[in-house]
Short mmCIF file of C-alpha atoms and ligand atoms in Angstrom, two decimals:
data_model
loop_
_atom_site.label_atom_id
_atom_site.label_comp_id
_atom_site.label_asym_id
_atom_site.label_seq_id
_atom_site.Cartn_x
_atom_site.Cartn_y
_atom_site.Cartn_z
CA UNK A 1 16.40 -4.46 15.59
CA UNK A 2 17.18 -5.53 12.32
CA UNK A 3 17.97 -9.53 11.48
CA UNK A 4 20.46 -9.96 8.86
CA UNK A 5 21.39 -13.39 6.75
CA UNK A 6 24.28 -14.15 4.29
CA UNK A 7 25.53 -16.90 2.54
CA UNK A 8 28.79 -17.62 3.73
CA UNK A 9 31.63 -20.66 1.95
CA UNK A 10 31.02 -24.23 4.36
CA UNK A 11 34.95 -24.72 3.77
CA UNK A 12 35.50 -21.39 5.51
CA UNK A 13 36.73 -18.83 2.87
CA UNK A 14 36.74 -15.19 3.65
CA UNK A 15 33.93 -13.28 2.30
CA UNK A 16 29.72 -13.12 2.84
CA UNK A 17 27.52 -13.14 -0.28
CA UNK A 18 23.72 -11.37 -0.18
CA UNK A 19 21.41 -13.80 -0.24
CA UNK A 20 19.60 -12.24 -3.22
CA UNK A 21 22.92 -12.84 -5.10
CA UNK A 22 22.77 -15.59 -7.94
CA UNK A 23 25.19 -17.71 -6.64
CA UNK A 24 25.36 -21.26 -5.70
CA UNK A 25 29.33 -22.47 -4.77
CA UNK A 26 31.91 -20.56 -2.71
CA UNK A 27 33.73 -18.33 -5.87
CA UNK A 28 37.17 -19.32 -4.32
CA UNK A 29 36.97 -22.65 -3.67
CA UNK A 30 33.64 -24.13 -5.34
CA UNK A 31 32.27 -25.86 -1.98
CA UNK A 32 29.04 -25.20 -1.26
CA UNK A 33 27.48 -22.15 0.62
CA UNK A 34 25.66 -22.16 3.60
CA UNK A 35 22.93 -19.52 4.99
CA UNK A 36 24.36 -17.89 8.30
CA UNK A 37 22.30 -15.69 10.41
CA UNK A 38 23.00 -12.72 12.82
CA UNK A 39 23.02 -14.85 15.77
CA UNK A 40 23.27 -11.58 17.88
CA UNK A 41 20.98 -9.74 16.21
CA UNK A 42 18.69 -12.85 17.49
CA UNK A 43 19.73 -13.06 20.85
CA UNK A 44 18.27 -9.29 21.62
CA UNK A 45 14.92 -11.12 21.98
CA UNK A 46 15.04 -13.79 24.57
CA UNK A 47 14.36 -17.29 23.61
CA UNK A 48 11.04 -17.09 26.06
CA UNK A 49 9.74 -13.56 23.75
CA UNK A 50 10.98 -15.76 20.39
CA UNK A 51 8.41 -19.03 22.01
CA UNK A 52 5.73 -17.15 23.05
CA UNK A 53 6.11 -14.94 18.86
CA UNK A 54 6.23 -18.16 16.92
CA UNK A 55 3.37 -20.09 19.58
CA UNK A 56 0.85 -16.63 18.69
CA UNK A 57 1.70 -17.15 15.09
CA UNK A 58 1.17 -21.01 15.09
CA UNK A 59 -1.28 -21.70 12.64
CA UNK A 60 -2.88 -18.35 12.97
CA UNK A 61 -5.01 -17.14 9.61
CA UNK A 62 -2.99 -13.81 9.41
CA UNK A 63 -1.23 -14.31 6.11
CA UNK A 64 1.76 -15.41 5.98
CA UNK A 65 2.50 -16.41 9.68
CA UNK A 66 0.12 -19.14 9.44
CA UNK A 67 2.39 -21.16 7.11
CA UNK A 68 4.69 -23.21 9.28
CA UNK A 69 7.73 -21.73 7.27
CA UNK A 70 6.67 -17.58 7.65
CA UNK A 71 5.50 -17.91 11.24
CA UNK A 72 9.66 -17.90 11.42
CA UNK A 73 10.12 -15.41 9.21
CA UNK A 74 13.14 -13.62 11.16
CA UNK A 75 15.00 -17.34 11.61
CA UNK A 76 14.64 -17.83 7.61
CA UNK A 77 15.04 -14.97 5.27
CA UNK A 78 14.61 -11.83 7.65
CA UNK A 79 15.52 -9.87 4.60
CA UNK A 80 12.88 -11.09 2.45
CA UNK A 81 10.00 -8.36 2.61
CA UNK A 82 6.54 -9.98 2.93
CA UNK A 83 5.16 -8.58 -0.12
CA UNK A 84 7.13 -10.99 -2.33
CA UNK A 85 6.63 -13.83 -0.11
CA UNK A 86 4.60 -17.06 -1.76
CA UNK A 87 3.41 -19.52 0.25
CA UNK A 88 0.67 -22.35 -0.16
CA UNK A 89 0.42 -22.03 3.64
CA UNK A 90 3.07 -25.26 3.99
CA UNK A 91 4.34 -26.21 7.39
CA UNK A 92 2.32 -26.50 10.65
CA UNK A 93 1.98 -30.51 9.53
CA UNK A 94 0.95 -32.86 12.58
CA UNK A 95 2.83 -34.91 14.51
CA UNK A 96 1.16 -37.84 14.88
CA UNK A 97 1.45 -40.75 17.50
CA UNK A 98 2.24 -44.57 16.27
CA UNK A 99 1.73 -46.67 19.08
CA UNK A 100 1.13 -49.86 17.74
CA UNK A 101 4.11 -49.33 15.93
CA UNK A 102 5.87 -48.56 18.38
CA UNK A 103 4.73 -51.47 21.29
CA UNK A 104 5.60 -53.93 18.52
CA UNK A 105 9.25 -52.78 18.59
CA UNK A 106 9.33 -52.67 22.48
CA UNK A 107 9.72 -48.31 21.76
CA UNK A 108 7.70 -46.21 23.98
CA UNK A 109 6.60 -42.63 22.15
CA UNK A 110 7.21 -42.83 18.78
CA UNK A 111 5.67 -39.85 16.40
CA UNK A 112 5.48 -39.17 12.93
CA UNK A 113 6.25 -35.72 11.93
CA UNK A 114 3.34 -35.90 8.64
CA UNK A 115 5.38 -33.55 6.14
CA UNK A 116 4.13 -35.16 3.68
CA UNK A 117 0.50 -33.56 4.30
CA UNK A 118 1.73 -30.36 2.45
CA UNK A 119 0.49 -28.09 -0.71
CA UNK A 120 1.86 -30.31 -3.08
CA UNK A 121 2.01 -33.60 -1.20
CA UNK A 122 5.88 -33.47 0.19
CA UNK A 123 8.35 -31.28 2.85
CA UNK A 124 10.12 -30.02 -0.30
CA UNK A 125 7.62 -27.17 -0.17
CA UNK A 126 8.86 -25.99 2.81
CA UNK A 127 12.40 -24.68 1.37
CA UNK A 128 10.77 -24.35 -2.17
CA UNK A 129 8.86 -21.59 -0.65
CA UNK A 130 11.72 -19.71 0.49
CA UNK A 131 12.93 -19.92 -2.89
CA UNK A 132 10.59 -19.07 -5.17
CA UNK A 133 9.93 -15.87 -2.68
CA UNK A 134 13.22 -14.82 -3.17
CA UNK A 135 13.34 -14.68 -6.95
CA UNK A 136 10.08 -12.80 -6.85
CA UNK A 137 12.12 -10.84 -4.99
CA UNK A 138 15.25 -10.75 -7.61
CA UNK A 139 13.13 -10.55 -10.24
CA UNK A 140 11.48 -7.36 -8.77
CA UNK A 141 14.53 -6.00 -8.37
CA UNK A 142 15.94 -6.50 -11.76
CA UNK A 143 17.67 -9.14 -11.77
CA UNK A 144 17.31 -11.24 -15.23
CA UNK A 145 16.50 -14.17 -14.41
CA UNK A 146 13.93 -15.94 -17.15
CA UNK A 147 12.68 -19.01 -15.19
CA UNK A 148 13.13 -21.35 -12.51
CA UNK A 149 14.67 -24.85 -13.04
CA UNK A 150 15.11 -28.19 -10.75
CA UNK A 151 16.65 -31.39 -11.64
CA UNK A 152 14.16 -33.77 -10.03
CA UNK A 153 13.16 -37.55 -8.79
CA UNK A 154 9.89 -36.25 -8.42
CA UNK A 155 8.78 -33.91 -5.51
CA UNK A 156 11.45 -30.79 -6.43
CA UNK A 157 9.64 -30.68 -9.49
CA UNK A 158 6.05 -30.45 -8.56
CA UNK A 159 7.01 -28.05 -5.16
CA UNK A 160 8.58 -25.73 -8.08
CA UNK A 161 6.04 -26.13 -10.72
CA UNK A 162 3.43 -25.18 -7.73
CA UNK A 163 5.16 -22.19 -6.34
CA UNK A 164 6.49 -21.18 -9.81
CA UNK A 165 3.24 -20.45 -11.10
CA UNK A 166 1.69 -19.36 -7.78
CA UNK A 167 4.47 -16.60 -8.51
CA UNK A 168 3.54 -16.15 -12.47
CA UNK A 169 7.33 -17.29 -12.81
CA UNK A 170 8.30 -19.88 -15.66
CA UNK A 171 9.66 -23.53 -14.43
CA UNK A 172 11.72 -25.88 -16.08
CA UNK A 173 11.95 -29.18 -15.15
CA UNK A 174 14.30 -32.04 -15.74
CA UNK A 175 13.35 -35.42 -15.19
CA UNK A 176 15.07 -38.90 -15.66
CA UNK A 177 12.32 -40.50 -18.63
CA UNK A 178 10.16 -43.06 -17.29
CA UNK A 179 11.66 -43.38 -13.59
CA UNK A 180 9.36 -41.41 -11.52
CA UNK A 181 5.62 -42.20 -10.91
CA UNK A 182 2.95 -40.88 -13.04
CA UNK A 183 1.47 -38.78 -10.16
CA UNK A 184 4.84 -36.94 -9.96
CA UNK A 185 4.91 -36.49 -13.65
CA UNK A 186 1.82 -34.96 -13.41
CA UNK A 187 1.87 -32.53 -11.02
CA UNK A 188 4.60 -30.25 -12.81
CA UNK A 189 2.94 -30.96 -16.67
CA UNK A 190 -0.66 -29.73 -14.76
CA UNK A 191 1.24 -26.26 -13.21
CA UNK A 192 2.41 -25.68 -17.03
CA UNK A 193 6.30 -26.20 -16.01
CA UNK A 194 8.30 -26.52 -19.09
CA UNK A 195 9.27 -30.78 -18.54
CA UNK A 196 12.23 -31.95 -20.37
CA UNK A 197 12.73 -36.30 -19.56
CA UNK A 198 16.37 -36.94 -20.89
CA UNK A 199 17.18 -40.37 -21.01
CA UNK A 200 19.43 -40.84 -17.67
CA UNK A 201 19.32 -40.88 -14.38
CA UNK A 202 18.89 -38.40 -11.36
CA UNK A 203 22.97 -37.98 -11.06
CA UNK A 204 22.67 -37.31 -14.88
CA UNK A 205 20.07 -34.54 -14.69
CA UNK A 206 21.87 -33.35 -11.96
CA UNK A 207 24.94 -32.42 -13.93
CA UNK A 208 22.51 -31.02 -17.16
CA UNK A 209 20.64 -28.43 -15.13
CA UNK A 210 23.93 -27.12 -12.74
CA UNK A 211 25.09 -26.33 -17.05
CA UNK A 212 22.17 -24.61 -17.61
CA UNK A 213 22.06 -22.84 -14.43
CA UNK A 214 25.80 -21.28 -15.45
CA UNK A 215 25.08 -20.70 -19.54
CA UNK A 216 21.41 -19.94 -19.45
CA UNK A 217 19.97 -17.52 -17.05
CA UNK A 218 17.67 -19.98 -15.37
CA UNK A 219 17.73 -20.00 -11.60
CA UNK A 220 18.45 -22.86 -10.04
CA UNK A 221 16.36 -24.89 -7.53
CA UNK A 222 18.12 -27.94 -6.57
CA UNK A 223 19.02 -28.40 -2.68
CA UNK A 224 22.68 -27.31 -3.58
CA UNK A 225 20.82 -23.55 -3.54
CA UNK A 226 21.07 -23.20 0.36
CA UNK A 227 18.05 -21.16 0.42
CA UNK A 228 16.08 -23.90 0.41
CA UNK A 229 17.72 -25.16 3.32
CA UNK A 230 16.37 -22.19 5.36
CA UNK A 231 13.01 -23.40 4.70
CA UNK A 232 13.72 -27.38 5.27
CA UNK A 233 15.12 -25.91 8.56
CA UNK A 234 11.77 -25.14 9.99
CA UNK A 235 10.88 -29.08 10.54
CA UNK A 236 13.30 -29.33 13.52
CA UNK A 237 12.11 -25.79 14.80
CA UNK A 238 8.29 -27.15 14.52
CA UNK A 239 8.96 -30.33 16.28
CA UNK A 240 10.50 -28.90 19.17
CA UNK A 241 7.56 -26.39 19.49
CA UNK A 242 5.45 -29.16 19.13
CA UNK A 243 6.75 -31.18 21.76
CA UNK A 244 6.78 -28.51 24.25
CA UNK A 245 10.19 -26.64 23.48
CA UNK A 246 11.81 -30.14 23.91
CA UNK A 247 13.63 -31.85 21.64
CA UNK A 248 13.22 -35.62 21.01
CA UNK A 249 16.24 -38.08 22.04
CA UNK A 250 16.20 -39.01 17.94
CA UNK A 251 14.95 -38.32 14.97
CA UNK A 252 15.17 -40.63 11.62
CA UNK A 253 15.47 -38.68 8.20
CA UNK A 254 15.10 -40.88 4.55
CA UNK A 255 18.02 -39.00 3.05
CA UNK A 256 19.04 -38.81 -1.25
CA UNK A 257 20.85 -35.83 -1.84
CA UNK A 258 20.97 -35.11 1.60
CA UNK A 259 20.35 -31.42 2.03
CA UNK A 260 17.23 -32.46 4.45
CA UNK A 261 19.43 -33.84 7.08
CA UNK A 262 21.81 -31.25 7.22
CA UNK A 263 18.68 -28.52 7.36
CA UNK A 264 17.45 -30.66 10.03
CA UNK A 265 20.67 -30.01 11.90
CA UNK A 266 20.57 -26.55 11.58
CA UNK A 267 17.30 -25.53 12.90
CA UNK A 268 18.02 -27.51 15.75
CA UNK A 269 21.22 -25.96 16.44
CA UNK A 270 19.53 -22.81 16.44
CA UNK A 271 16.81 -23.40 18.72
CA UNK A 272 20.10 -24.32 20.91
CA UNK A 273 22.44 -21.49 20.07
CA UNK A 274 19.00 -18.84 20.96
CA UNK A 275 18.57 -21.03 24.27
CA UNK A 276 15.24 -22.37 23.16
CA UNK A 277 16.33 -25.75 23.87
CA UNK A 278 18.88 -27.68 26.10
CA UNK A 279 20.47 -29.73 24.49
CA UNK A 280 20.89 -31.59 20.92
CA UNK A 281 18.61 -34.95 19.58
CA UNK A 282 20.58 -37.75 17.98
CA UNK A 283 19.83 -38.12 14.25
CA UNK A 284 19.82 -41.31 12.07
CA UNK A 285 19.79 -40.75 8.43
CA UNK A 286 18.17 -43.96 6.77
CA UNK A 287 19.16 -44.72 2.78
CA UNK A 288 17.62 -47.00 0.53
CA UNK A 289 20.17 -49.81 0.38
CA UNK A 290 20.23 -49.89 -3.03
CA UNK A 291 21.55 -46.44 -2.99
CA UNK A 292 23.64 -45.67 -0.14
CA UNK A 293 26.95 -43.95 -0.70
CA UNK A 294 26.27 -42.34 3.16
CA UNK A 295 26.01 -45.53 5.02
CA UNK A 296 29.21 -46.96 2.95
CA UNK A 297 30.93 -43.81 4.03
CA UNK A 298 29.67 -43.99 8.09
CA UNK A 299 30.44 -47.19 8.23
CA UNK A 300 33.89 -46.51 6.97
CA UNK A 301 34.59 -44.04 9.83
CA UNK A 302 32.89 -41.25 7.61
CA UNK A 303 35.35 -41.89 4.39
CA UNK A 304 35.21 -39.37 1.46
CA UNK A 305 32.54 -39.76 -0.70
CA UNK A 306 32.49 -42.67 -3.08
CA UNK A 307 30.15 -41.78 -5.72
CA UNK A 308 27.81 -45.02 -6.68
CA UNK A 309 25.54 -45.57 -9.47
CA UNK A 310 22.26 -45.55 -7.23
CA UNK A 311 20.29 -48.91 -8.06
CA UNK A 312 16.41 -48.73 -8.90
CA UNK A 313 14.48 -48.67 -5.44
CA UNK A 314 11.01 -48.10 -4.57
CA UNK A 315 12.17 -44.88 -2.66
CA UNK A 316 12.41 -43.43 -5.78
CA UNK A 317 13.00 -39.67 -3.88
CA UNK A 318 16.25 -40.79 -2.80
CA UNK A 319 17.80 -43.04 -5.51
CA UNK A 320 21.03 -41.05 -5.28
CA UNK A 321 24.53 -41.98 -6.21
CA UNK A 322 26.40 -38.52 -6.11
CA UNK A 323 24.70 -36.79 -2.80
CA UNK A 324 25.37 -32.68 -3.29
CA UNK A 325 25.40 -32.11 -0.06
CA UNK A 326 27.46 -35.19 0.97
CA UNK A 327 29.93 -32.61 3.18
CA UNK A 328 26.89 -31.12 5.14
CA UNK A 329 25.29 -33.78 6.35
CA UNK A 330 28.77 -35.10 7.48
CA UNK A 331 29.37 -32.33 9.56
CA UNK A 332 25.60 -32.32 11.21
CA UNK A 333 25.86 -36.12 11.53
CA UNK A 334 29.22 -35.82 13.81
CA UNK A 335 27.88 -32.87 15.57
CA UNK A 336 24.39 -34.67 16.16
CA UNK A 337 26.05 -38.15 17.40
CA UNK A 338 24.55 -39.50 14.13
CA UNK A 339 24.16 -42.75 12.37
CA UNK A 340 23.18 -44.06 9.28
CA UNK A 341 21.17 -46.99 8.55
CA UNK A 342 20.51 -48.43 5.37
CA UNK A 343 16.67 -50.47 4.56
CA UNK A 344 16.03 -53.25 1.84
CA UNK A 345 13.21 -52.92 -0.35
CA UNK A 346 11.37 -55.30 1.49
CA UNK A 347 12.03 -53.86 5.02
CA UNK A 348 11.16 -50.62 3.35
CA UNK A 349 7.82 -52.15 1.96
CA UNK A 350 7.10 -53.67 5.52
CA UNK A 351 7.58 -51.05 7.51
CA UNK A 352 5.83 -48.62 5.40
CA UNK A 353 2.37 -51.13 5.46
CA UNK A 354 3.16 -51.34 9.62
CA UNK A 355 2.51 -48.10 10.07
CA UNK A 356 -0.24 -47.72 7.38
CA UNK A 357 -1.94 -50.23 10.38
CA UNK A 358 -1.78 -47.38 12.85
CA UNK A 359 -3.58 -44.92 10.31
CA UNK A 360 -0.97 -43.25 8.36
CA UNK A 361 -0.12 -44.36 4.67
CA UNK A 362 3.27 -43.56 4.19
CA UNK A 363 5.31 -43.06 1.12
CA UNK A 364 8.69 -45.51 0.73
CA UNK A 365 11.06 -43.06 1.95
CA UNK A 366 9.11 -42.74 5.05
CA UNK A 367 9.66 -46.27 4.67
CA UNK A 368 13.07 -46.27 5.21
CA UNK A 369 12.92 -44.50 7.81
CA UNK A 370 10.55 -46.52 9.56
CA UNK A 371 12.88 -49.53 8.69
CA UNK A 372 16.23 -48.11 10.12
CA UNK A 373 13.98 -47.39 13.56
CA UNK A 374 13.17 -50.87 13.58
CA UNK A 375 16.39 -52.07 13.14
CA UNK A 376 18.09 -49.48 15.64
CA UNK A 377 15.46 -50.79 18.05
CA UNK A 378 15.63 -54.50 17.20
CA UNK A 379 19.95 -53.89 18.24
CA UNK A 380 18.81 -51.83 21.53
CA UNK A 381 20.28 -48.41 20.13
CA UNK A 382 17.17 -47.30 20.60
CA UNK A 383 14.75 -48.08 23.41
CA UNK A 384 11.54 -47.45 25.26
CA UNK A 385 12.97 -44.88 27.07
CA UNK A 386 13.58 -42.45 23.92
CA UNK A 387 11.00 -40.42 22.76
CA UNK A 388 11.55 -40.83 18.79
CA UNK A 389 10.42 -38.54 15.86
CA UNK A 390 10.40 -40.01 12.09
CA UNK A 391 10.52 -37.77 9.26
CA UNK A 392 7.38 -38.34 6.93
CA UNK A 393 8.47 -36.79 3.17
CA UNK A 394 5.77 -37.41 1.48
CA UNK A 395 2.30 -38.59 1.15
CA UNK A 396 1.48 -42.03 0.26
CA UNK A 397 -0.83 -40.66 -2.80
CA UNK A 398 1.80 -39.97 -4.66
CA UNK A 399 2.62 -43.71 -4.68
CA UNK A 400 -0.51 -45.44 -5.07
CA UNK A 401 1.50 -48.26 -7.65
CA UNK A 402 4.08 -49.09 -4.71
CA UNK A 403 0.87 -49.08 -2.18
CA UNK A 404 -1.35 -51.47 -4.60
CA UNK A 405 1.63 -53.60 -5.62
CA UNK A 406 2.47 -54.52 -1.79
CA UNK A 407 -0.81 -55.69 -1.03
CA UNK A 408 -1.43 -57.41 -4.24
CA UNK A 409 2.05 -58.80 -3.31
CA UNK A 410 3.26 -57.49 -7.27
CA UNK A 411 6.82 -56.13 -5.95
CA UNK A 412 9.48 -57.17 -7.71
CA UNK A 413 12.20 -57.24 -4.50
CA UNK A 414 9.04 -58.00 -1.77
CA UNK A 415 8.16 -61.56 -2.07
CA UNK A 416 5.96 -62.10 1.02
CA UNK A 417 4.69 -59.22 2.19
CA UNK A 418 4.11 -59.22 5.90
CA UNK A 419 0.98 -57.09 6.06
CA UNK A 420 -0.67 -57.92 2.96
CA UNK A 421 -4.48 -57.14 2.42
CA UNK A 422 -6.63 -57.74 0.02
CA UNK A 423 -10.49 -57.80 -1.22
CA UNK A 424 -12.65 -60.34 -0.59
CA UNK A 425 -14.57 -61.08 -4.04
CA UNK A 426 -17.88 -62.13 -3.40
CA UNK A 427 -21.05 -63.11 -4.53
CA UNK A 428 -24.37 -60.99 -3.79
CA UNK A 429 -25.32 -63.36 -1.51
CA UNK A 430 -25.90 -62.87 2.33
CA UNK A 431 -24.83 -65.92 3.76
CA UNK A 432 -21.77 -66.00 1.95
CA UNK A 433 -21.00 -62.20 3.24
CA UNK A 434 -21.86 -62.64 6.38
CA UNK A 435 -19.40 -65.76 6.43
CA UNK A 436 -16.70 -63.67 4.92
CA UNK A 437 -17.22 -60.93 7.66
CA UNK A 438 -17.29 -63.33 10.47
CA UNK A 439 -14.02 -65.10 9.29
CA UNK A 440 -12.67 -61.98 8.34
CA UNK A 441 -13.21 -59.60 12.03
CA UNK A 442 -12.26 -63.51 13.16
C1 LIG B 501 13.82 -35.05 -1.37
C2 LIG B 501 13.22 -36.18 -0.65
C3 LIG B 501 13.94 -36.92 0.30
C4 LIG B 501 15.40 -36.74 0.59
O1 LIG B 501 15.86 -35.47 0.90
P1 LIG B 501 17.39 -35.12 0.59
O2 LIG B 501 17.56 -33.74 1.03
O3 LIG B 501 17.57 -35.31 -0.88
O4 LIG B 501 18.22 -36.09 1.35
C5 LIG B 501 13.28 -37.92 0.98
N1 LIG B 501 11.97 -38.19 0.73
C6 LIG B 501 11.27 -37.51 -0.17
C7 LIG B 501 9.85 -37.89 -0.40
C8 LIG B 501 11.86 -36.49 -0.90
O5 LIG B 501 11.13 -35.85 -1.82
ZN1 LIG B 502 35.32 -21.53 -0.26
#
């Protein structure tokens, strides 16, 4: 049996497009594609044969079906051939248990899904790995394409730059000057991406690359390329085999530009269109309040877009005015029962440091997400009866500056923060550190 993919135009127009076409936006109508699959062509193999393929492959050292991503090879790009695949062996990332988190908020089983624990330190390498792939592909098949390029907050950027020259392919980079940590600066500059930092913001760098993309002959990376929603697509398909081949009663997202939530939406319909699963998990999408064009559009019985100029927030990842895939997540949001919840910088900050206490140490935008849980469960939308699953994006590394400056209470929008820790600075002496650690386990 052969399993065949296309992109096809999310408004509807006639017409499929190969998916190792260079193209981006329906030709007729400029909407966005989407990635549809031979659901037929799936269907010959039963959805026990397609449990018991991707449970032997789980992890396995076989390269590639031990990446999380290629261990669903035929559900992602069954026309990419293995030898141009590149993967840094992403995927297959834990899902780990919060329960002090979770007894605080009355919640019963509440899990983490640790993306974030990935090759370059976020889930963007899970769709940047389908990408990349499939221009080694192009590329080996003539197509002249010279490099690579992402606009970026941050994690795009060093997901490319790592894949990119995993692949011996060039990357360009566009960054907004001096709004993203020096850790994500780093990371591309270190995989020798070309980095351009223009003087604007992510919106701005945005519209700059999407130019290039059409003038220059550079490829581009940003989520509006569906491919690497095929990729993204493999969190909801790992969480379901993780749990059993059930799906949780929610999940929370962070969401920016908003590709993640609708990816999220299609590997779990999937899983339900191939009978893997039963039924559907509701999904909250949680924005940064200070930039939050979603929420203002939910809460406005899912209004058109308004396009806002995103204000600075310490979820840097998803300080997003302009959301590409605005129209996407829409559509998975109604079909999913969603909601959208927005988190203040401090509730962000909190809720981040809560669930550092149960071991993690979560990045901002798992933050947010931890924030719209516990104000979803504060309101009694969710409860101790739902098994919930957050999102993790990234790891906390990459943001040691918002990590320090919470617990050395240096935040600019976090006055007081609720679990603040700090050193005790002592004197060699052992009475007075004995004293310290008797207060202190107190
Ligand atoms: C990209 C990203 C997001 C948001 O994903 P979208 O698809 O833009 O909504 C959230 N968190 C982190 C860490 C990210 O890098
Ligand atoms: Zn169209």
């Amino acid at each position: 049996m052969t399993f065949t993919a296309e992109f096809r135009c999310i408004a509807g127009c006639a017409g499929g497009y190969a998916l190792d076409e260079v193209i981006y936006r329906c030709p007729k109508c400029s909407e966005l594609l989407e990635v549809v699959h031979d659901l037929e062509a799936l269907r010959t193999r039963s959805a026990d044969d397609w449990k018991a393929l991707f449970g032997a492959r789980w992890r396995q050292v076989e390269e590639p079906f031990g990446s999380g991503v290629w261990g669903k090879h035929e559900w992602v790009a069954p026309q990419l051939e293995s030898q141009h695949i590149v993967s840094m062996l992403e995927g297959g990332t834990h899902l780990t248990r919060v329960p002090r988190f979770a007894a605080a908020l009355g919640l019963g089983d509440v899990r983490v899904k640790q993306c974030g624990t990935s090759h370059s330190g976020s889930f963007k390498d899970l769709g940047m790995t389908v990408l990349v792939s499939s221009v080694a592909q192009m590329i080996a098949r003539g197509r002249p394409i010279r490099a690579i390029a992402c606009a970026s907050t941050g994690d795009t950027s060093a997901a490319l730059a790592a894949y990119a020259a995993a692949a011996n392919i060039r990357a360009v980079v566009i960054l907004p000057r001096g709004k993203i940590s020096t850790a994500q600066l780093v990371q591309p500059l270190a995989a020798g991406a070309l980095v351009l930092a223009v003087d604007t913001d992510f919106d701005g760098c945005m519209r700059l690359v999407q130019d290039l993309a059409d003038r220059e002959g550079v490829y581009l990376a940003n989520s509006m390329n569906s491919l690497r929603l095929e990729g993204q697509k493999t969190v909801a398909i790992e969480i379901a085999q993780q749990l059993g081949w059930q799906v949780p009663d929610w999940v929370v997202i962070p969401g920016g530009n908003l590709g993640n939530v609708s990816a999220l939406g299609a590997g779990f319909d999937m899983l339900y269109h191939l009978g893997l699963v039963d039924r559907r998990p509701r999904i909250c999408v949680a924005q940064a309040a200070h930039a939050s064009p979603l929420h203002a559009s939910y809460t406005n019985q899912w209004a058109d877009l308004a396009p806002v100029k995103a204000k600075t927030t310490l979820a840097s990842a998803i300080q997003i005015g302009n959301p590409v895939s605005f129209k996407k997540a829409v559509r998975a949001l109604r079909a999913f029962d969603g909601v959208v919840e927005v988190a203040t910088e401090a509730e962000l900050a909190d809720a981040s440091a809560s669930a550092d206490r149960d071991g993690l140490f979560t990045c901002p935008h798992t933050g947010v997400a931890l924030a719209a849980l516990t104000k979803l469960a504060r309101r009694g939308d969710i409860t101790r009866d739902d098994r919930v699953v957050v999102i993790s994006t990234a790891s906390g590394l990459k943001f040691a500056d918002f990590k320090v400056g919470y617990h050395e209470a240096r935040l600019a929008d976090v006055a007081a923060p609720v679990h603040r820790n700090v050193p005790l600075e002592l004197p060699e002496r052992y009475d007075a550190v004995r004293d310290a650690l008797v207060r202190g386990l107190g």
